[in-house]
C-alpha positions as a printed NumPy array, in Angstrom:
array([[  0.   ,   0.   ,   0.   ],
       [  1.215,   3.353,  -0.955],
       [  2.053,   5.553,   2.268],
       [ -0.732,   8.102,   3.131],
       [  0.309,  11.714,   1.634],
       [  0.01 ,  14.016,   4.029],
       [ -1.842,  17.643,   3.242],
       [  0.109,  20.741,   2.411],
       [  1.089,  22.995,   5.015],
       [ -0.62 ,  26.487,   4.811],
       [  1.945,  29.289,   4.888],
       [  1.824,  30.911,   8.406],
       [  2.647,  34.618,  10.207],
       [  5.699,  32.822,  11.6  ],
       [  6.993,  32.031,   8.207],
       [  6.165,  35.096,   7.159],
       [  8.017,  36.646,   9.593],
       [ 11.252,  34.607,   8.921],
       [ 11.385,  34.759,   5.609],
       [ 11.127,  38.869,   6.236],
       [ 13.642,  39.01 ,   9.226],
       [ 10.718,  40.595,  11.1  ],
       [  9.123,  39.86 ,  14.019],
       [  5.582,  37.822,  13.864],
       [  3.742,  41.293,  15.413],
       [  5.242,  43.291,  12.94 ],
       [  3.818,  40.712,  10.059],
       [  0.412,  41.44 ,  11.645],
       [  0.419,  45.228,  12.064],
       [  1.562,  44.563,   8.089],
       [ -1.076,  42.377,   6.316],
       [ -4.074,  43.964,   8.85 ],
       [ -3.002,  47.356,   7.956],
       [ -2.523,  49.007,  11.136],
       [ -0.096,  51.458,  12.464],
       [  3.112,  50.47 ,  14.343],
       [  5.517,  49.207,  11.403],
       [  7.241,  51.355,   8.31 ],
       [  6.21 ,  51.914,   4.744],
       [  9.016,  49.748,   3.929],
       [  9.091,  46.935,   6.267],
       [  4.621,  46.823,   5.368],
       [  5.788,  46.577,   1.903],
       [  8.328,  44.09 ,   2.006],
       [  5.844,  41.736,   4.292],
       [  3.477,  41.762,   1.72 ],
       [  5.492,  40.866,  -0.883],
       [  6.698,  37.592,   0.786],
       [  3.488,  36.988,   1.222],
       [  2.449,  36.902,  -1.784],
       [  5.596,  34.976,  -2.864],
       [  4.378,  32.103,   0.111],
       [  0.911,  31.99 ,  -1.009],
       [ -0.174,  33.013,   2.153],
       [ -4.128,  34.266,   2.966],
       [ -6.267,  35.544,   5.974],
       [ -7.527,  32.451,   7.922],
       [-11.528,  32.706,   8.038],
       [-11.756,  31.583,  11.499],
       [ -8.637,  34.12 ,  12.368],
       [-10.91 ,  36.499,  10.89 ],
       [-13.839,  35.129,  12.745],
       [-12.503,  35.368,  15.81 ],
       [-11.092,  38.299,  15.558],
       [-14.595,  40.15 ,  14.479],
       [-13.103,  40.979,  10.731],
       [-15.428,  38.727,   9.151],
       [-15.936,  35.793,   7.691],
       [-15.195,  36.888,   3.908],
       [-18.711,  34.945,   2.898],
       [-22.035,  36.136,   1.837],
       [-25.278,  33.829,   2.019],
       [-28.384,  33.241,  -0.592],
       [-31.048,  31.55 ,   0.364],
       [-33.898,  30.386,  -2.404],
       [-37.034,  29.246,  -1.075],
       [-38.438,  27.632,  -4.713],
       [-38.929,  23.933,  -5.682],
       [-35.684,  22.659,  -6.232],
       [-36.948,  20.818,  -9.159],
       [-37.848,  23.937, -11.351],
       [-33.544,  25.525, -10.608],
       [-32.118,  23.454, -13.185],
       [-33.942,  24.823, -16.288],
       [-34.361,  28.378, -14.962],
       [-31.959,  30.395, -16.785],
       [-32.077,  33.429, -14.691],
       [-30.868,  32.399, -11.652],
       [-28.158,  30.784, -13.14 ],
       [-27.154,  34.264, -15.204],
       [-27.712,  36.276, -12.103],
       [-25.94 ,  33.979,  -9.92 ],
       [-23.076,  34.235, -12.805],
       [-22.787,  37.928, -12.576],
       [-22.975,  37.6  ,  -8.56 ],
       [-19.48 ,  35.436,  -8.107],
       [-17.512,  37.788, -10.792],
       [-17.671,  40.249,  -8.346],
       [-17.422,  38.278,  -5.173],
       [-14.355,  36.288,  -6.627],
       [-12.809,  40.23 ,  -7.63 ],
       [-13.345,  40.382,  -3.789],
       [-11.879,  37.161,  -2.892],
       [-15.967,  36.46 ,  -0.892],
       [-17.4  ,  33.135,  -0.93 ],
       [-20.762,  32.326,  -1.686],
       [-23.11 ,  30.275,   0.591],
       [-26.051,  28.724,  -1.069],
       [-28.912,  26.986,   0.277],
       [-32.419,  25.894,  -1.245],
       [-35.194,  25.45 ,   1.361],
       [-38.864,  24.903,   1.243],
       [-40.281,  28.559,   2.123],
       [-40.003,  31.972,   3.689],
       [-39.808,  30.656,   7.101],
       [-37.136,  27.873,   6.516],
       [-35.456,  31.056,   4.675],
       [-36.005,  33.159,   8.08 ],
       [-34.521,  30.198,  10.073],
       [-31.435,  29.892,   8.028],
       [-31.044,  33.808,   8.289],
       [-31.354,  33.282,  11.753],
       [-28.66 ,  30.253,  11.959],
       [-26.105,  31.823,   9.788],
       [-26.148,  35.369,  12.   ],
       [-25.997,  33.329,  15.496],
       [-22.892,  31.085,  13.747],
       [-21.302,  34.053,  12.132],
       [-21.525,  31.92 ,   8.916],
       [-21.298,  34.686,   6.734],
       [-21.233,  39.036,   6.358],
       [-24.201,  39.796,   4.46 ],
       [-27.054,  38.442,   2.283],
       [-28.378,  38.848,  -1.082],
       [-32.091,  38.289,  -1.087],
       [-34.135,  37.412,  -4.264],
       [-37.774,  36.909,  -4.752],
       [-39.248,  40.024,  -2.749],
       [-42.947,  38.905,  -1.453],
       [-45.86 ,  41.034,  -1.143],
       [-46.458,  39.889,   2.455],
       [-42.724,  39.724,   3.111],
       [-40.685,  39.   ,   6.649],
       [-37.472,  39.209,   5.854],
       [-36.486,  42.767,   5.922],
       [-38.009,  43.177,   8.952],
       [-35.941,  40.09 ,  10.44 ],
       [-32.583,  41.422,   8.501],
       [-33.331,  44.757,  10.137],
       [-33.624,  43.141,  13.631],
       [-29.938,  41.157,  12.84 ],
       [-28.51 ,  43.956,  11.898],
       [-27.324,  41.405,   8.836],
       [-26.327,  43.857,   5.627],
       [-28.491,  42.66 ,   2.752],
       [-29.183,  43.443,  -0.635],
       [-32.916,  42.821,  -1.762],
       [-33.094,  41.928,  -5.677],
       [-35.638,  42.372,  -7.234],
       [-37.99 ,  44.517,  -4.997],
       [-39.492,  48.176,  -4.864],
       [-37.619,  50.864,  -3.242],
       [-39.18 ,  50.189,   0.525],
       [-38.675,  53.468,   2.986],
       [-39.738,  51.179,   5.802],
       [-36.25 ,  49.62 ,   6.008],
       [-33.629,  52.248,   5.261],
       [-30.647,  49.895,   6.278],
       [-31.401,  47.342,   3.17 ],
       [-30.187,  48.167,  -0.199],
       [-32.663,  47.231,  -3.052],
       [-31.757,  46.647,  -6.786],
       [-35.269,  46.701,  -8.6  ],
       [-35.898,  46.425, -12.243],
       [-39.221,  47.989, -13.747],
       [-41.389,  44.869, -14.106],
       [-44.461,  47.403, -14.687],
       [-42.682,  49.238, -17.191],
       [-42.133,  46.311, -19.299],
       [-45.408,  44.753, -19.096],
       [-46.934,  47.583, -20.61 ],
       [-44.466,  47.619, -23.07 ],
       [-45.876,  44.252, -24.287],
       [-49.688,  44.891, -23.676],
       [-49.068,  48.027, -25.924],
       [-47.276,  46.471, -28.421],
       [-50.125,  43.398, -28.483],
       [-53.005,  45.818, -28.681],
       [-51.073,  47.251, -31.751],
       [-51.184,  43.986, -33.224],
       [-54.582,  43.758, -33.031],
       [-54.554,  41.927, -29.621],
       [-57.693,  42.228, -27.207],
       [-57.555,  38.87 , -25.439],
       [-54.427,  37.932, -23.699],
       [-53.314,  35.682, -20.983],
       [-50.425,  36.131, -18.547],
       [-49.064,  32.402, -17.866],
       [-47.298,  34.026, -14.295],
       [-45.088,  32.593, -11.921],
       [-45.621,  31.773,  -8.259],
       [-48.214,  33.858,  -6.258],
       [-47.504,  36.319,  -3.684],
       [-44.279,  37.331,  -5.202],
       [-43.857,  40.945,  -5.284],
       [-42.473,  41.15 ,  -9.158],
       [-45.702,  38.814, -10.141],
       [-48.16 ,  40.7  ,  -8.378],
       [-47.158,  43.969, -10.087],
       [-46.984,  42.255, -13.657],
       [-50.695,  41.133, -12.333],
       [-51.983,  44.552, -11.594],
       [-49.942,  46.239, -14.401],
       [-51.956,  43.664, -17.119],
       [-55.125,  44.499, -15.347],
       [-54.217,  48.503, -15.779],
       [-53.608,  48.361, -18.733],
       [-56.215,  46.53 , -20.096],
       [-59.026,  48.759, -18.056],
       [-56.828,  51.559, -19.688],
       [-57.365,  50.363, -23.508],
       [-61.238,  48.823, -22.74 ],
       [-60.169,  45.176, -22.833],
       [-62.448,  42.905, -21.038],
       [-61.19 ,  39.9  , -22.045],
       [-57.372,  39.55 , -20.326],
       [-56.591,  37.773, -16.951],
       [-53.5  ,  36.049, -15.803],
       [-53.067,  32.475, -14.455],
       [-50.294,  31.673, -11.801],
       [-48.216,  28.799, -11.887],
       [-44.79 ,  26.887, -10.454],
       [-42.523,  28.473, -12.827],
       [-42.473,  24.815, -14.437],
       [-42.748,  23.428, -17.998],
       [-45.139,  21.23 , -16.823],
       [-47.844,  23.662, -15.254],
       [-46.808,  25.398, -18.471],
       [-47.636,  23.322, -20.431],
       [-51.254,  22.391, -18.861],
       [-52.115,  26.029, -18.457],
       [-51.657,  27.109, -21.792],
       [-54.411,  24.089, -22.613],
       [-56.36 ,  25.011, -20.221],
       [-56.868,  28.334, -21.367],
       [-56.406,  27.386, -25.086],
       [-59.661,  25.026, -25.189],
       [-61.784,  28.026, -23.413],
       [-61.042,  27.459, -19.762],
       [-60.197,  30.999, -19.021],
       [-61.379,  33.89 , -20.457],
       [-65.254,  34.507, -20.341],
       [-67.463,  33.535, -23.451],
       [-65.275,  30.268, -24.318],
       [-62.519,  31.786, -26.737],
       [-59.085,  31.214, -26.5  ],
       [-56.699,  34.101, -26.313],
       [-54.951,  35.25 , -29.615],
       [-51.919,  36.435, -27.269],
       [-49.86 ,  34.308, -24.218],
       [-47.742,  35.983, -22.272],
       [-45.244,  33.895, -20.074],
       [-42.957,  34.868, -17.001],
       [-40.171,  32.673, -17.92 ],
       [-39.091,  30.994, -20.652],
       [-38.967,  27.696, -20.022],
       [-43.031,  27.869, -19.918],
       [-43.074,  29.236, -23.081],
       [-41.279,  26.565, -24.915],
       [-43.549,  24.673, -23.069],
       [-46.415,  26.4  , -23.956],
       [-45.402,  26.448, -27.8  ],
       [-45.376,  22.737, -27.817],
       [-48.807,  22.34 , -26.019],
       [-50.614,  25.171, -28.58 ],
       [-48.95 ,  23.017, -31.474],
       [-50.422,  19.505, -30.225],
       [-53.94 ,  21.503, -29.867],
       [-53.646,  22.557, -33.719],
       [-52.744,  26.403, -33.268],
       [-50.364,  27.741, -35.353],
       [-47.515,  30.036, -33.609],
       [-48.207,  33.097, -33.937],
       [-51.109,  32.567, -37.032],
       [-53.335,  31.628, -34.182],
       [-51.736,  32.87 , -31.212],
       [-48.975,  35.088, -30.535],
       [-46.043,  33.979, -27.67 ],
       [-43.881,  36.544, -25.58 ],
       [-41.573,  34.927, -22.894],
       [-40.917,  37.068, -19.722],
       [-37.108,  35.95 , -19.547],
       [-35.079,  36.356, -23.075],
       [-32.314,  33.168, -23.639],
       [-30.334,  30.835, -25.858],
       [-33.693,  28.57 , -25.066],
       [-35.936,  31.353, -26.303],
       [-33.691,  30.717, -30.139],
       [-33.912,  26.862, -30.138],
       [-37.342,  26.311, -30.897],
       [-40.   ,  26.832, -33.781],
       [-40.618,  29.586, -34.   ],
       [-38.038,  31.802, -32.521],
       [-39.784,  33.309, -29.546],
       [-40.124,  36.893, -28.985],
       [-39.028,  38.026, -25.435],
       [-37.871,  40.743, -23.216],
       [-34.45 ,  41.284, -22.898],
       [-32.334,  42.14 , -19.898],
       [-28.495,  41.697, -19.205],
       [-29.079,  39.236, -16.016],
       [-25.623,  38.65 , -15.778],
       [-25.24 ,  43.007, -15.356],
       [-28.217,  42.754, -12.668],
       [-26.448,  40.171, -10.65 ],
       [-22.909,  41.922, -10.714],
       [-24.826,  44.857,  -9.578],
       [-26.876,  43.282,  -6.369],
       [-23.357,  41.784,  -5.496],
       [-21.881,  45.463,  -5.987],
       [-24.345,  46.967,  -3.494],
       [-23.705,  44.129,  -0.757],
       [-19.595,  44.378,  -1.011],
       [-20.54 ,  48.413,  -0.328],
       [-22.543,  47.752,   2.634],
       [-19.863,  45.425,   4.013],
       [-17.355,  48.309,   3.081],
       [-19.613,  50.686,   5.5  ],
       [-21.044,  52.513,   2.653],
       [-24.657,  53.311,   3.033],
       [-27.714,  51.756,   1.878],
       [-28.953,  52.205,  -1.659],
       [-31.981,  51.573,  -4.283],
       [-30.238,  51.388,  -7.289],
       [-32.756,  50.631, -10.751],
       [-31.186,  48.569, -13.708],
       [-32.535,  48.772, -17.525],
       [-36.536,  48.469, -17.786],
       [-36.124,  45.083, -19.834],
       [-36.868,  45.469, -23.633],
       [-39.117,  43.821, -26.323],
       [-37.522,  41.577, -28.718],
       [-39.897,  40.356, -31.727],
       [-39.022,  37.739, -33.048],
       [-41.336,  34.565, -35.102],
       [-43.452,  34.219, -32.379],
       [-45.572,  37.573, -32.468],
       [-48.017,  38.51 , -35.11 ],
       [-50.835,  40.574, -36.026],
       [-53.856,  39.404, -34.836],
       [-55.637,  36.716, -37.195],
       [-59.005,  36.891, -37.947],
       [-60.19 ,  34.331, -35.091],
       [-59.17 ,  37.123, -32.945],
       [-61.615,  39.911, -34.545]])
């Protein structure tokens, strides 16, 4: 049997310190930046450090009440409907540029709702498990900031309204009403007057204002005949929905809608397929818009239309804010791009089933 390796040593103060004919205090007042050493000698221990490979020990850090050089997210979604959701993934993407720029890892945890979320929150503070939080998935009926606020835990809220009630939280919040009226309008050019919103998950602050904006709008323009239908997020409840509403189920008098509207894209493939097995053409029968633009959205027949946002950009920003807060800089609300219309084969003018 081949004798056990044994693990690398990690570079210490001490070696530091010899390698920089300095003493091990002076190495400290060095890499922690504090008074009691030279310009020269604080230079020259930081270069040998960097020649050893040496880095901060979390637990040092810990300990010592520096931090822990970690930030948490917590999802409360069904962990089945992650894997094909291409926005989380993106903003997730744009998050660790920034935090690996900052040398912060990234604690990530999937639990079953808002109060398993609360109890990790809860967990992580007592345990010092990490510096700050990014929160996605704002509620309507929401108590986390209220929670974060009583921690005194820095966190960034993505995805949610400027909130005055909670001055200490920074919020990055895209225009969700802005860009649902962008569609509606566009649709009603088209000669659009009954459309469904396929929408996410309930209670969710960004679905609940698509909700109202749709309803707005369509009081706005006279359109009786325009609801929206809330779902998992999934393929399959896509899928079923869009036959539900497509064989009458929905709107009042028994017609389908000429115009679907989805929250994500992954229903909206979805929801292509199911039309097609029903015998409506894409968009000769009904027009498709996904919520969420991607690589997904330009892999089917048709090409889907879809609103456009740099996700990657809106993650790097959240994880911006947070590394601010955790710098002692103050809370923020800080807007990204309203997210823009791309037309593609999917949208159409309004056949004459629609009339």
């Amino acid at each position: 049997m081949p004798a056990k390796r044994s693990p690398a040593r990690r570079p210490t103060m001490k070696d530091i310190a010899q390698r920089a004919g300095v003493s091990e205090s002076a190495v400290s007042f060095a890499l922690n930046d504090r008074p009691g050493v030279s310009e020269i000698t604080r230079d020259r221990v930081r270069r040998v450090a960097e020649q050893l490979g040496w880095r901060p020990s979390t637990a040092a850090r810990q300990l010592s009440g520096e931090g822990t050089a970690t930030v948490g997210l917590v999802l409360a979604r069904p962990a089945d409907t992650l894997g094909v959701d291409s926005f989380f993934l993106q903003l997730i993407s744009g998050i660790q540029e920034v935090l690996a720029e900052r040398h912060l890892g990234l604690l990530f945890q999937v639990v079953e709702d808002v109060d398993d979320e609360c109890a990790v929150y809860r967990r992580w503070w007592a345990e010092h498990r990490v510096d700050g939080v990014l929160v996605v998935d704002p509620r309507t009926d929401d108590a986390r900031p209220d929670l974060l606020d009583e921690l005194g835990l820095p966190a960034v809220v993505i995805g949610g309204a400027p909130d005055a009630r909670h001055p200490g939280l920074s919020t990055v919040w895209a225009d969700d009403a802005g860009a649902m009226a962008s569609v509606v309008g566009r649709l009603y050019e088209l000669g659009h007057r009954r459309i469904v919103h396929i929408a996410g998950l309930p209670g969710l602050a960004h679905t609940e204002r698509r909700i109202r904006t749709l309803r707005a709008e369509a009081e706005r323009r006279g359109l009786a005949e325009v609801c929206s239908v809330t779902t998992d997020y999934s393929d399959a409840e896509g899928a079923a929905v869009t036959r539900r509403v497509l064989e009458g189920g929905v709107l009042g008098g028994g017609s389908p809608p000429t115009a679907l509207v989805y929250d994500n894209d992954v229903m909206a493939v979805a929801g292509v397929a199911a039309a097609t097995e029903l015998g409506f053409a894409v968009p000769g029968d009904v027009s498709v818009v996904a919520w969420e633009d991607s690589a997904l959205c330009r892999m089917v027949k048709p090409w889907l239309s879809a609103l456009s946002r740099d996700t990657v950009a809106f993650g790097r920003t959240a994880a911006v804010e947070l590394t601010s807060l955790l710098d002692g800089g103050p809370a923020r609300a800080v807007g990204v791009p309203v997210p823009g219309l791309i037309e593609r084969d999917s949208t159409g003018p309004c056949g004459p089933c629609g009339a």
